[in-house]
PDB file of C-alpha atoms and ligand atoms in Angstrom:
ATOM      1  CA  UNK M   8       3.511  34.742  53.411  1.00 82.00           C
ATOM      2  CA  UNK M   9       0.943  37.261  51.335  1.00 87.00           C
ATOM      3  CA  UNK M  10      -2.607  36.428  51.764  1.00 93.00           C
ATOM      4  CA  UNK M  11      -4.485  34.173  49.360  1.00 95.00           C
ATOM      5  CA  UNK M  12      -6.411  37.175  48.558  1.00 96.00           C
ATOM      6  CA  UNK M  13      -5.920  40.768  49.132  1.00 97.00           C
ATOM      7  CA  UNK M  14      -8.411  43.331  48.601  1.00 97.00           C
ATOM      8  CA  UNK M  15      -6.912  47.081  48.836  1.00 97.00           C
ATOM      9  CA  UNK M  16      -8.919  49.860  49.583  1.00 96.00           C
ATOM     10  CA  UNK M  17     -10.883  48.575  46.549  1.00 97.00           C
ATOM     11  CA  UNK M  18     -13.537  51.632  44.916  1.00 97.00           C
ATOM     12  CA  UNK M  19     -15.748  50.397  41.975  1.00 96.00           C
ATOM     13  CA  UNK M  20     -17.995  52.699  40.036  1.00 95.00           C
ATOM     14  CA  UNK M  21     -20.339  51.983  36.440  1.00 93.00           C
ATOM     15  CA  UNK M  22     -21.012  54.991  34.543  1.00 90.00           C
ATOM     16  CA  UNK M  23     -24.644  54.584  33.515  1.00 88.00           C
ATOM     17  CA  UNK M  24     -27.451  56.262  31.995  1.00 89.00           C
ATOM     18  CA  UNK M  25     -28.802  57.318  35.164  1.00 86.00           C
ATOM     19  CA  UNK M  26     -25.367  58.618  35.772  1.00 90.00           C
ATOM     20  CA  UNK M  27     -22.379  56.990  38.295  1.00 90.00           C
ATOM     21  CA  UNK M  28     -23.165  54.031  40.279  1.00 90.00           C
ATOM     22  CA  UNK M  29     -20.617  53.039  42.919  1.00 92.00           C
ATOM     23  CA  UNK M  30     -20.913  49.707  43.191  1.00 95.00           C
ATOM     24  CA  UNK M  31     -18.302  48.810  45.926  1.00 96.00           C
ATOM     25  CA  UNK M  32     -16.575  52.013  48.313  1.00 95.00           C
ATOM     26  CA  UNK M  33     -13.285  51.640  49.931  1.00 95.00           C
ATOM     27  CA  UNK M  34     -13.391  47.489  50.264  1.00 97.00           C
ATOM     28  CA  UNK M  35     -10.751  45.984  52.313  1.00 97.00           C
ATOM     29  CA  UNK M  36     -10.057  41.973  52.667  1.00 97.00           C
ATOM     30  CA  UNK M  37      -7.593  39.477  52.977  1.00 97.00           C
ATOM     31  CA  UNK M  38      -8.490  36.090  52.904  1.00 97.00           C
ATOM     32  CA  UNK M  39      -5.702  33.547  54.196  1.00 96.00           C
ATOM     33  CA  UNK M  40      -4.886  30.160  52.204  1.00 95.00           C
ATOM     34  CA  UNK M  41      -7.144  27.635  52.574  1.00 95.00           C
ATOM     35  CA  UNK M  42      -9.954  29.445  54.058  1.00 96.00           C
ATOM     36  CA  UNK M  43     -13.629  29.170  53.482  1.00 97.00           C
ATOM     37  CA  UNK M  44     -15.294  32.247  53.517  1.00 98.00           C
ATOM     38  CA  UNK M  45     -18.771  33.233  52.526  1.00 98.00           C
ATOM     39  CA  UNK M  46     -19.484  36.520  51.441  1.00 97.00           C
ATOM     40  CA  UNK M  47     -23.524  37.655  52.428  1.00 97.00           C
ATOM     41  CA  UNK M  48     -25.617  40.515  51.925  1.00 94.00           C
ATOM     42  CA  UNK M  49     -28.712  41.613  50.058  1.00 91.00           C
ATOM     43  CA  UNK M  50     -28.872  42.275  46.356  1.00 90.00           C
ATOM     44  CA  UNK M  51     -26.710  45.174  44.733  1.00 90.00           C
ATOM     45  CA  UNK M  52     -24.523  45.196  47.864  1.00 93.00           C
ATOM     46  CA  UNK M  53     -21.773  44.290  45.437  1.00 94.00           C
ATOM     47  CA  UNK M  54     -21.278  40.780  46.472  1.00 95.00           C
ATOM     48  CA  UNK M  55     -20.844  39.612  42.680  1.00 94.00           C
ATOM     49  CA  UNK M  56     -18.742  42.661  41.413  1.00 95.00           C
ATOM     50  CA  UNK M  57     -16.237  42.175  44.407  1.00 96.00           C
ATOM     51  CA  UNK M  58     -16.051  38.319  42.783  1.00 96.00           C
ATOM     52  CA  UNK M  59     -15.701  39.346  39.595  1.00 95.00           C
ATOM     53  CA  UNK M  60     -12.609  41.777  40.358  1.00 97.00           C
ATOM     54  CA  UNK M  61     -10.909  39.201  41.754  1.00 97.00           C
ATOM     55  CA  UNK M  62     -11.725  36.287  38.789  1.00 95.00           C
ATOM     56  CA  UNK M  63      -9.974  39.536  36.997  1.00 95.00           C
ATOM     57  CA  UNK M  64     -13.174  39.763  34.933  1.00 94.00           C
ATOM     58  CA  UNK M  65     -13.798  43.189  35.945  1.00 95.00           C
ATOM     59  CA  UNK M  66     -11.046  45.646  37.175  1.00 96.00           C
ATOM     60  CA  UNK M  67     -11.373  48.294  40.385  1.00 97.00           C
ATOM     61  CA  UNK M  68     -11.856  51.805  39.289  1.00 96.00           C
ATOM     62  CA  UNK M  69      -9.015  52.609  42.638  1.00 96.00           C
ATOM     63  CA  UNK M  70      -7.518  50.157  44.579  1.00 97.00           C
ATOM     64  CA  UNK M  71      -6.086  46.753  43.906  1.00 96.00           C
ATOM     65  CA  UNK M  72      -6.636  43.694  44.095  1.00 97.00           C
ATOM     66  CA  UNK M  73      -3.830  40.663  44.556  1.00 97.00           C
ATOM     67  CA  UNK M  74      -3.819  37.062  44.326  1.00 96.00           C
ATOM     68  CA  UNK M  75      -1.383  34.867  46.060  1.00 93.00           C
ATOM     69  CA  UNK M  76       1.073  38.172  46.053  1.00 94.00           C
ATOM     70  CA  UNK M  77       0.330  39.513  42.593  1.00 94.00           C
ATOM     71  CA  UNK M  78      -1.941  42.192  41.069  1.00 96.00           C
ATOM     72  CA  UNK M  79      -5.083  40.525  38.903  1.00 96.00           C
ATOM     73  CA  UNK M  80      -4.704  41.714  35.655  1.00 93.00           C
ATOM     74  CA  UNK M  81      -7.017  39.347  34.214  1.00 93.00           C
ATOM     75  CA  UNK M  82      -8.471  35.688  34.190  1.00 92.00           C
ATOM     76  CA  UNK M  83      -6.618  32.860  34.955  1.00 88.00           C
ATOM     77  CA  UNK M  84      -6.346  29.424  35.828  1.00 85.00           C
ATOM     78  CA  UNK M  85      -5.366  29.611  39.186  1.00 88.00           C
ATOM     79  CA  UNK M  86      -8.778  31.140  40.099  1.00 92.00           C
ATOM     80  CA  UNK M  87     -11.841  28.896  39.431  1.00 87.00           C
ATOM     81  CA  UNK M  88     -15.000  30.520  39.044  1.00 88.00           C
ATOM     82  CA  UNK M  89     -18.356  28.686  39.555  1.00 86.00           C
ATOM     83  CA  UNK M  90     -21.718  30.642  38.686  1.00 82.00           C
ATOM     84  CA  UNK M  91     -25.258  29.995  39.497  1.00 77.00           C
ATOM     85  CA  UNK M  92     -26.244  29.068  36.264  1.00 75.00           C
ATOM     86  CA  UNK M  93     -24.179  25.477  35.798  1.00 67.00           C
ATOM     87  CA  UNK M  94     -22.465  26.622  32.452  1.00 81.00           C
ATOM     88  CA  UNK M  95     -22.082  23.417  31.655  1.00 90.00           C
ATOM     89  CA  UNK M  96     -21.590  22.397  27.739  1.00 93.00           C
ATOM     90  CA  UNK M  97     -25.168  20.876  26.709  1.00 93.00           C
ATOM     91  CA  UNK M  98     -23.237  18.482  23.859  1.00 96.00           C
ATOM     92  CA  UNK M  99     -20.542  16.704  26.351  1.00 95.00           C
ATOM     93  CA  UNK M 100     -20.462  13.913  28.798  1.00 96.00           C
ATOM     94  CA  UNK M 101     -19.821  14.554  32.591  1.00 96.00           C
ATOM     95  CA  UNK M 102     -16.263  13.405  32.281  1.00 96.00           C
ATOM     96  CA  UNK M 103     -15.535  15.469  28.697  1.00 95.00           C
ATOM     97  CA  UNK M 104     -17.043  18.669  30.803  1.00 95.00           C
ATOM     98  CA  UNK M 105     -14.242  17.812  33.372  1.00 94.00           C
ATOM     99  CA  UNK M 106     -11.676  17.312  30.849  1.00 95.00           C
ATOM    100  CA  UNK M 107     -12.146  20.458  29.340  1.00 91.00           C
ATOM    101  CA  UNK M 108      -9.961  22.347  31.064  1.00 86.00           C
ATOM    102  CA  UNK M 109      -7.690  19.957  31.326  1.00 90.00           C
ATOM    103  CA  UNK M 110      -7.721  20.086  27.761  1.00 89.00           C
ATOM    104  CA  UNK M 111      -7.099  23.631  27.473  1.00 86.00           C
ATOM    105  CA  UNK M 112      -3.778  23.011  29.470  1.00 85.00           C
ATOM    106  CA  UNK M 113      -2.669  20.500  26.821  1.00 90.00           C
ATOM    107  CA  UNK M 114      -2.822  17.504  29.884  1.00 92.00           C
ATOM    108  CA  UNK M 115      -2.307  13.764  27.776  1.00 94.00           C
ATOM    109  CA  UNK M 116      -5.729  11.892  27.052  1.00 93.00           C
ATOM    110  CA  UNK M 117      -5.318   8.878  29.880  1.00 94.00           C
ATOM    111  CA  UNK M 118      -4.078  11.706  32.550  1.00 94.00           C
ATOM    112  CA  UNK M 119      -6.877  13.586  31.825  1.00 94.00           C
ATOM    113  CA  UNK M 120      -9.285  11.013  31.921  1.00 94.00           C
ATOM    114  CA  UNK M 121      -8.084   9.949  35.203  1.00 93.00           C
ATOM    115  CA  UNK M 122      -8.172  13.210  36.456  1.00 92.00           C
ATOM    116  CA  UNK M 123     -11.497  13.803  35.343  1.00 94.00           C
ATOM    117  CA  UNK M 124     -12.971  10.570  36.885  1.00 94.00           C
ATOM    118  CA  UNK M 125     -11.323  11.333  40.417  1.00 89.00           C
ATOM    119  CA  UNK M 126     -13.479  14.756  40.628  1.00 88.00           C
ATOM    120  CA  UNK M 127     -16.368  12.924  39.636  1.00 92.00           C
ATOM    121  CA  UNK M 128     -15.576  10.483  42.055  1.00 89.00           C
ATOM    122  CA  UNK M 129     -15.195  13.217  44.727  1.00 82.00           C
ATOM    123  CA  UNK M 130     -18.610  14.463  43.763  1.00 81.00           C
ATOM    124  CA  UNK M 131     -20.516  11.239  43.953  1.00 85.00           C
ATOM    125  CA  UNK M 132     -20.507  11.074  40.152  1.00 90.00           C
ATOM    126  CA  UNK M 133     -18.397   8.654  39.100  1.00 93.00           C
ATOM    127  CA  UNK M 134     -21.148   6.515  37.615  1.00 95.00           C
ATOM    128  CA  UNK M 135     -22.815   8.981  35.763  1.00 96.00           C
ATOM    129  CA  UNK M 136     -19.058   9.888  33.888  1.00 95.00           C
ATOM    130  CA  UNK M 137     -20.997   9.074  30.429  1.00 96.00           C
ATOM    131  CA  UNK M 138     -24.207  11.237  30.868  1.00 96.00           C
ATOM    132  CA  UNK M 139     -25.130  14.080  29.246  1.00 96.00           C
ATOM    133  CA  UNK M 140     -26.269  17.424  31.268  1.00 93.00           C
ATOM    134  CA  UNK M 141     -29.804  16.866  30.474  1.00 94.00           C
ATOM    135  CA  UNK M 142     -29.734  13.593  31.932  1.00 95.00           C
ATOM    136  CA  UNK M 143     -28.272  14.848  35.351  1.00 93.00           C
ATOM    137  CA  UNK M 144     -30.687  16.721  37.909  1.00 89.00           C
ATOM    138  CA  UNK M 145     -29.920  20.366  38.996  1.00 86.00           C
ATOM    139  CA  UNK M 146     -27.669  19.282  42.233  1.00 86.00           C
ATOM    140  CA  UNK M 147     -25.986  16.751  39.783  1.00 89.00           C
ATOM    141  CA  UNK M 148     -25.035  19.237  37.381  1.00 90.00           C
ATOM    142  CA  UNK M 149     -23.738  21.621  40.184  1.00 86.00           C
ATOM    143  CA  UNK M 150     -21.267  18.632  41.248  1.00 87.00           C
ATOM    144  CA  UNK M 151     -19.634  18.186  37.279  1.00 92.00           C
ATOM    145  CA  UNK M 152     -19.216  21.994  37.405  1.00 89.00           C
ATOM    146  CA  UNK M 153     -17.911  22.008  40.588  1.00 86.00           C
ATOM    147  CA  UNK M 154     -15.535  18.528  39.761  1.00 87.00           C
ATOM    148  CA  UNK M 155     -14.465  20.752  36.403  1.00 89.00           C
ATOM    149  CA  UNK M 156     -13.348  23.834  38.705  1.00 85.00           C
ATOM    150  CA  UNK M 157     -11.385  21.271  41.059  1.00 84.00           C
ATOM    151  CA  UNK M 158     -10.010  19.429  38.744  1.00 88.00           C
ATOM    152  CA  UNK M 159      -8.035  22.115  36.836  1.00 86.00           C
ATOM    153  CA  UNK M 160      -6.454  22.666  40.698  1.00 85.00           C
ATOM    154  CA  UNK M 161      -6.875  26.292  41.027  1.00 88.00           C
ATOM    155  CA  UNK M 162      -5.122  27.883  43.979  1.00 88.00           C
ATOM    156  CA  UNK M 163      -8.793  29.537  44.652  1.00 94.00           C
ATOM    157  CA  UNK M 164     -12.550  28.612  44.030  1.00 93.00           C
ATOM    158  CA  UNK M 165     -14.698  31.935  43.932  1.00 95.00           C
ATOM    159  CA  UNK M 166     -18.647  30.978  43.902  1.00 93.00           C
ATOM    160  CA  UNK M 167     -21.235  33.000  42.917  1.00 93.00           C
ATOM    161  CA  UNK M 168     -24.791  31.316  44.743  1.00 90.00           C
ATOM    162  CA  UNK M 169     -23.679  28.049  43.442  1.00 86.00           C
ATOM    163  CA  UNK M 170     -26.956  26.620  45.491  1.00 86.00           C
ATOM    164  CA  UNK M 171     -29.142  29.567  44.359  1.00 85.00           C
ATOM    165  CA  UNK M 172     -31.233  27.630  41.853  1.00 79.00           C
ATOM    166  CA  UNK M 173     -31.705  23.965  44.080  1.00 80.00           C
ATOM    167  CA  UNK M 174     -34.555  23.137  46.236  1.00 82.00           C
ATOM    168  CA  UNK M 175     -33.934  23.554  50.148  1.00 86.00           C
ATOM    169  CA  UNK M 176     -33.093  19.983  51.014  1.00 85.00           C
ATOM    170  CA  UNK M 177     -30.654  19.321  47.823  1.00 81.00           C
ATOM    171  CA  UNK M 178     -28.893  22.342  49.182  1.00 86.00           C
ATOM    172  CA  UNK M 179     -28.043  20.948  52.577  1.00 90.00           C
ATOM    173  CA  UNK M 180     -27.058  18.118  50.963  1.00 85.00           C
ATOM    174  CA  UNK M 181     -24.595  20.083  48.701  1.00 85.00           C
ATOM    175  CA  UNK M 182     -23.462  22.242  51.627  1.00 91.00           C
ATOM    176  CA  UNK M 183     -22.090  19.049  52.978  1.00 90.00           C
ATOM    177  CA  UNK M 184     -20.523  17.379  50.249  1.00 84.00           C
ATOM    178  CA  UNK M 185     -18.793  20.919  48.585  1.00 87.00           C
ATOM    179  CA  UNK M 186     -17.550  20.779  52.594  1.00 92.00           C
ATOM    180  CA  UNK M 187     -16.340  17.150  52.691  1.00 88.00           C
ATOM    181  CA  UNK M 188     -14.328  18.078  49.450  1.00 85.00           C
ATOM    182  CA  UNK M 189     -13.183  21.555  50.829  1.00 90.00           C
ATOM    183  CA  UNK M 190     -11.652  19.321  53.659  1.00 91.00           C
ATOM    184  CA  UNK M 191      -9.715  16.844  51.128  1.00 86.00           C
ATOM    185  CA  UNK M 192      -8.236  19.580  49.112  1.00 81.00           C
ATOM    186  CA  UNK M 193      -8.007  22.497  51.885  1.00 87.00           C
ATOM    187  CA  UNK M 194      -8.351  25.122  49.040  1.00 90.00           C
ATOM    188  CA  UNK M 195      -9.193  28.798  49.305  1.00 95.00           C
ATOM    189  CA  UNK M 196     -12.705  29.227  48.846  1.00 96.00           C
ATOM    190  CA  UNK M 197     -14.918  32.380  48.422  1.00 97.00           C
ATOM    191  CA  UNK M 198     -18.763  31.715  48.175  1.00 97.00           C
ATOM    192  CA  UNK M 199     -21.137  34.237  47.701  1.00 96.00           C
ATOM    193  CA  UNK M 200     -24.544  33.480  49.327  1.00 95.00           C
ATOM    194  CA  UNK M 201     -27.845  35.502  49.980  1.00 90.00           C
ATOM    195  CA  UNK M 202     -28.992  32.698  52.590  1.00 93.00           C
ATOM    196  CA  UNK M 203     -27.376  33.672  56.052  1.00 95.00           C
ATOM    197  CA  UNK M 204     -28.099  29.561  57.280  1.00 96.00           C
ATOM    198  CA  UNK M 205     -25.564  28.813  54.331  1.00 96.00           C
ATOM    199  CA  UNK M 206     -22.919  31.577  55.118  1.00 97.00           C
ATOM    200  CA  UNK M 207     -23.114  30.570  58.627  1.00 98.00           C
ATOM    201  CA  UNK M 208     -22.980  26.622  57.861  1.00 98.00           C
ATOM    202  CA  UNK M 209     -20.358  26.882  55.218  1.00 97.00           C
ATOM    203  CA  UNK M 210     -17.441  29.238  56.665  1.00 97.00           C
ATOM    204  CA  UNK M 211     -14.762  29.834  58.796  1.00 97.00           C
ATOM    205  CA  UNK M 212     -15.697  33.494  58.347  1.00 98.00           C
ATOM    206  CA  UNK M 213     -18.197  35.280  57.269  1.00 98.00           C
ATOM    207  CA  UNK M 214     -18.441  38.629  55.160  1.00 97.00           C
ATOM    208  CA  UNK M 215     -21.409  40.693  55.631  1.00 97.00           C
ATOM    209  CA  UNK M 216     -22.152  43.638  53.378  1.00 95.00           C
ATOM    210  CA  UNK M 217     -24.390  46.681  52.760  1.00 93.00           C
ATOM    211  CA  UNK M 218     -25.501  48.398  49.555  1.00 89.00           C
ATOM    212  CA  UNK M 219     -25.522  52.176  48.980  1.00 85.00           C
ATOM    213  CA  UNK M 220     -22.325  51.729  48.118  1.00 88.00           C
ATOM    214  CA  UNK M 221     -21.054  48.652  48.620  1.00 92.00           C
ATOM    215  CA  UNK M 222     -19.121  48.114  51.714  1.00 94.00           C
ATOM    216  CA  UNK M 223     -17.925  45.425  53.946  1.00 95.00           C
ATOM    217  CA  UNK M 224     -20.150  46.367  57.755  1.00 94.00           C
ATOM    218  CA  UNK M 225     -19.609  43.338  59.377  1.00 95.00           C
ATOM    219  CA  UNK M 226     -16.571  39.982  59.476  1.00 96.00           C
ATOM    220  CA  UNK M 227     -17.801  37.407  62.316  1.00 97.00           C
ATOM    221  CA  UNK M 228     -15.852  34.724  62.843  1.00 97.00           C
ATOM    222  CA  UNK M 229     -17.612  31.130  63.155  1.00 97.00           C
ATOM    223  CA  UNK M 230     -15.613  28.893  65.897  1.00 96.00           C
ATOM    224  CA  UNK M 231     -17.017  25.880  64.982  1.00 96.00           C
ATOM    225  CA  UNK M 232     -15.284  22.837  64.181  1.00 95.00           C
ATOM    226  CA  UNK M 233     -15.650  20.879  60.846  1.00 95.00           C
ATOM    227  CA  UNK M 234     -17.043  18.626  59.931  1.00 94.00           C
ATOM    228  CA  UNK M 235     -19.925  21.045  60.619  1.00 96.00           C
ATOM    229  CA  UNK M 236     -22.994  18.587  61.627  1.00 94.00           C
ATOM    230  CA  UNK M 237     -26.498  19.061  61.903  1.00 94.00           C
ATOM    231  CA  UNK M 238     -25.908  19.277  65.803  1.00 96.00           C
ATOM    232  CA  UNK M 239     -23.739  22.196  65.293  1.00 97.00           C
ATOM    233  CA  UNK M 240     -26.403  23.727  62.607  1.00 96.00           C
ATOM    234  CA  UNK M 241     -29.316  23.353  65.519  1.00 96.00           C
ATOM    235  CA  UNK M 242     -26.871  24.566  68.467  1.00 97.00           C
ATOM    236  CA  UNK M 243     -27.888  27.496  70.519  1.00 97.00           C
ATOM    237  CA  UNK M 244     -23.895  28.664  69.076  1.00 96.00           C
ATOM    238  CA  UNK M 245     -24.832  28.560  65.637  1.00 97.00           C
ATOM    239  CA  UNK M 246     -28.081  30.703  66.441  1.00 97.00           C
ATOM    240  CA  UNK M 247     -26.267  33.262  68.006  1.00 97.00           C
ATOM    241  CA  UNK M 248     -23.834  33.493  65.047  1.00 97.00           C
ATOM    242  CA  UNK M 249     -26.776  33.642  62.621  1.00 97.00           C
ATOM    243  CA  UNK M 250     -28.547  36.173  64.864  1.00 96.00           C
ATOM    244  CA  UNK M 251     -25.246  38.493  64.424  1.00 96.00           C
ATOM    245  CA  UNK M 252     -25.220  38.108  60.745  1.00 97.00           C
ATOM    246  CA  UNK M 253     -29.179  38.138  60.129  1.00 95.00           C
ATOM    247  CA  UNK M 254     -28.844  42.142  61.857  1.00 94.00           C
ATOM    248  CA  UNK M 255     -25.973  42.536  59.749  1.00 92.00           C
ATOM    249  CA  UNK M 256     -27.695  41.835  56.695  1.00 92.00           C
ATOM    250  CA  UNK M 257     -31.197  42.619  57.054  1.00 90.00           C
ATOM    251  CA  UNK M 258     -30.357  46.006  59.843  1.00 84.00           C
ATOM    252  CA  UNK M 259     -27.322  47.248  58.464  1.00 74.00           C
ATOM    253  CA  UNK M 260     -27.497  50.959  59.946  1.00 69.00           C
ATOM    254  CA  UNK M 261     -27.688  48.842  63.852  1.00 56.00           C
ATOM    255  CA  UNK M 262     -24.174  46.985  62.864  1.00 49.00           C
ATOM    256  CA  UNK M 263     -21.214  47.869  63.855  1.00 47.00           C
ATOM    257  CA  UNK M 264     -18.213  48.972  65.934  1.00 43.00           C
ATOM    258  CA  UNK M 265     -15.129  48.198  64.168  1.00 44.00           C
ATOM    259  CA  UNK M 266     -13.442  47.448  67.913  1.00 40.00           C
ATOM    260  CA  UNK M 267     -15.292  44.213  67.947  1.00 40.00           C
ATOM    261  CA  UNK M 268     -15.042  42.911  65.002  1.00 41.00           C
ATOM    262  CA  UNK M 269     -14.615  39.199  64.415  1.00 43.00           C
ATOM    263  CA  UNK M 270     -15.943  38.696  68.253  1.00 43.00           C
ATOM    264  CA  UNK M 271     -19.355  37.939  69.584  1.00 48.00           C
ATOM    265  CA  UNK M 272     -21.393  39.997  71.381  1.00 46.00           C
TER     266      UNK M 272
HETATM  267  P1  LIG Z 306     -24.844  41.761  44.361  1.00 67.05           P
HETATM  268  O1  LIG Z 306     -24.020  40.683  43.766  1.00 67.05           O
HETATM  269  O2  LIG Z 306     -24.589  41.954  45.836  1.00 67.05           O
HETATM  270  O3  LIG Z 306     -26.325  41.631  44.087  1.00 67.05           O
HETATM  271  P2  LIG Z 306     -23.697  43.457  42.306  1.00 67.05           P
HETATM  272  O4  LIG Z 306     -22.219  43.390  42.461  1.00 67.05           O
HETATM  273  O5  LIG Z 306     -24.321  42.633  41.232  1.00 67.05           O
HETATM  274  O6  LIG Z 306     -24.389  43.157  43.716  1.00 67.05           O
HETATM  275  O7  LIG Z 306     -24.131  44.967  42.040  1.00 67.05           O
HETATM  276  C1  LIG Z 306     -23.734  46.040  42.907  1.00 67.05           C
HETATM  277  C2  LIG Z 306     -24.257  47.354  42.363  1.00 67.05           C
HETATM  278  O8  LIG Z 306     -23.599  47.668  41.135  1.00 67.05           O
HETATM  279  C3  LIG Z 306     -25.744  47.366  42.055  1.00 67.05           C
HETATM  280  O9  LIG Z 306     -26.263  48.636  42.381  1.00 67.05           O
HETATM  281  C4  LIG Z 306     -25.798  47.133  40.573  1.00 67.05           C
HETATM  282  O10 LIG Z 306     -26.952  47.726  40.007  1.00 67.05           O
HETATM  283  C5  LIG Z 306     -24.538  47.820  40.083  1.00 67.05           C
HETATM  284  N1  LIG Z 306     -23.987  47.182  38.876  1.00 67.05           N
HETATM  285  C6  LIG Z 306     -23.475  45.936  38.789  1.00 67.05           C
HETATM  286  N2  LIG Z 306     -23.047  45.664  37.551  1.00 67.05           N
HETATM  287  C7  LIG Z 306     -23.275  46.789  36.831  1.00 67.05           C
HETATM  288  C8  LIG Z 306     -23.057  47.171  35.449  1.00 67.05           C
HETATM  289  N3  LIG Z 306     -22.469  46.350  34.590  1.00 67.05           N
HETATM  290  N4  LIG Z 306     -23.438  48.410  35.093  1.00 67.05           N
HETATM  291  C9  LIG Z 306     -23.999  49.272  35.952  1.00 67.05           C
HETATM  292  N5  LIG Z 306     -24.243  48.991  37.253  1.00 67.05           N
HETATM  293  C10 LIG Z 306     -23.892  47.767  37.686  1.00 67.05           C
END
């Protein structure tokens, strides 16, 4: 079977003022179906355009990129696409956020109302189905987005720092419950992250990547079980996994023999 994702020898460059900026050289992924893997590095490594090409929101400047077999050509349905910023629509309710995709595939009112209140359910929101964004705190509004990307049932979730904007202990919190949902509904997930604690906490595999152009220098596996627990996050495992990624990200020029990729040191 083809890969959920498959990144091929992917080459993205901006013409600019200042003149060419290649933003990604000669990237290389696959990402099997129902994986969770987080994507780290530090700014302008090209975490966000590599998303992007695969949303179908940009398109590679060589290379290709394919989805569940087939070349992205553009946006679609199948891929949902969670940002930072919670892009939620100021003027509807929790549940008529949810519905709006639903909406957009022409699903009947009671199915979609169902639908929507499940997700919000999932997300520990299911009382707050009436609210309005402004009456829902930051980590609360990051659930209804993340409820409207579920609910819609995209093959694949690509997020863009989801977390970025939440204070430390609302994110742990988060990291768990986008975790217990990723374990319900086993979908593909991509999560782009600047905090190595998350990447590590959060995937089966991690992605670590260096600017100057843009290139994948590092993919370390992360053998632990889920659920992950706060055992697992204090382990002396975990910190050796974090130790290999904090190089990765913060060294880059140390990392890396290809031969050992994916194992330990
Ligand atoms: P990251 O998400 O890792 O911070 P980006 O993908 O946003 O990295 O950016 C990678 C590189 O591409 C950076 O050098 C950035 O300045 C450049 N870049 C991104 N988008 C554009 C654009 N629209 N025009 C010109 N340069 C861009």
């Amino acid at each position: 079977m083809a890969p959920m994702i498959a990144i091929e020898s992917v080459t993205k460059t901006y013409d600019t003022s200042r003149g060419t900026v290649t933003s990604l050289r000669d990237v290389s992924l696959d990402v099997e179906r129902g994986e969770f893997v987080t994507l780290v590095g530090p700014s302008g490594c090209g975490k966000s355009t590599l998303l992007n090409l695969i949303a179908g929101l940009l398109t590679p400047t060589t290379g290709q990129v394919l989805v569940d077999g087939r070349p992205v050509t553009g946006p679609g349905p199948d891929r949902g696409v969670i940002f930072q910023q919670y892009a939620l629509f100021p003027w509807l309710t929790a549940r008529e956020n949810v519905e709006f995709g639903l909406r957009l595939q022409g699903m009947k009112k009671a199915e979609r109302r169902a639908r929507a209140q499940q997700y919000l359910e999932l997300v520990g929101l299911g009382r707050f189905a009436s609210s309005l964004p402004k009456e829902l705190s930051g980590g609360m509004k990051q659930r209804c987005a993340i409820a409207r990307a579920y609910a819609v049932h995209p093959t694949l979730l690509l997020m863009d720092e989801p977390f970025g904007a939440l204070d430390a202990v609302t994110r742990v919190q988060m990291q768990d419950d986008l975790l217990a949902t990723w374990q319900q509904e086993r979908r593909t997930v991509l999560f782009i992250t600047h905090d190595v604690d998350e990447a590590v906490y959060l995937a089966g595999r991690v992605i670590v990547m260096s600017p100057s152009p843009g290139r994948i220098s590092d993919v370390v596996d992360v053998p632990l079980a889920y659920p992950r627990t706060e055992e697992m996050r204090l382990s002396a495992q975990f910190a050796k996994i974090r130790g290999r990624v904090w190089r990765g990200v913060h060294h880059p020029a140390a990392n890396t023999d290809p031969a050992t990729e994916g194992a330990l040191p």
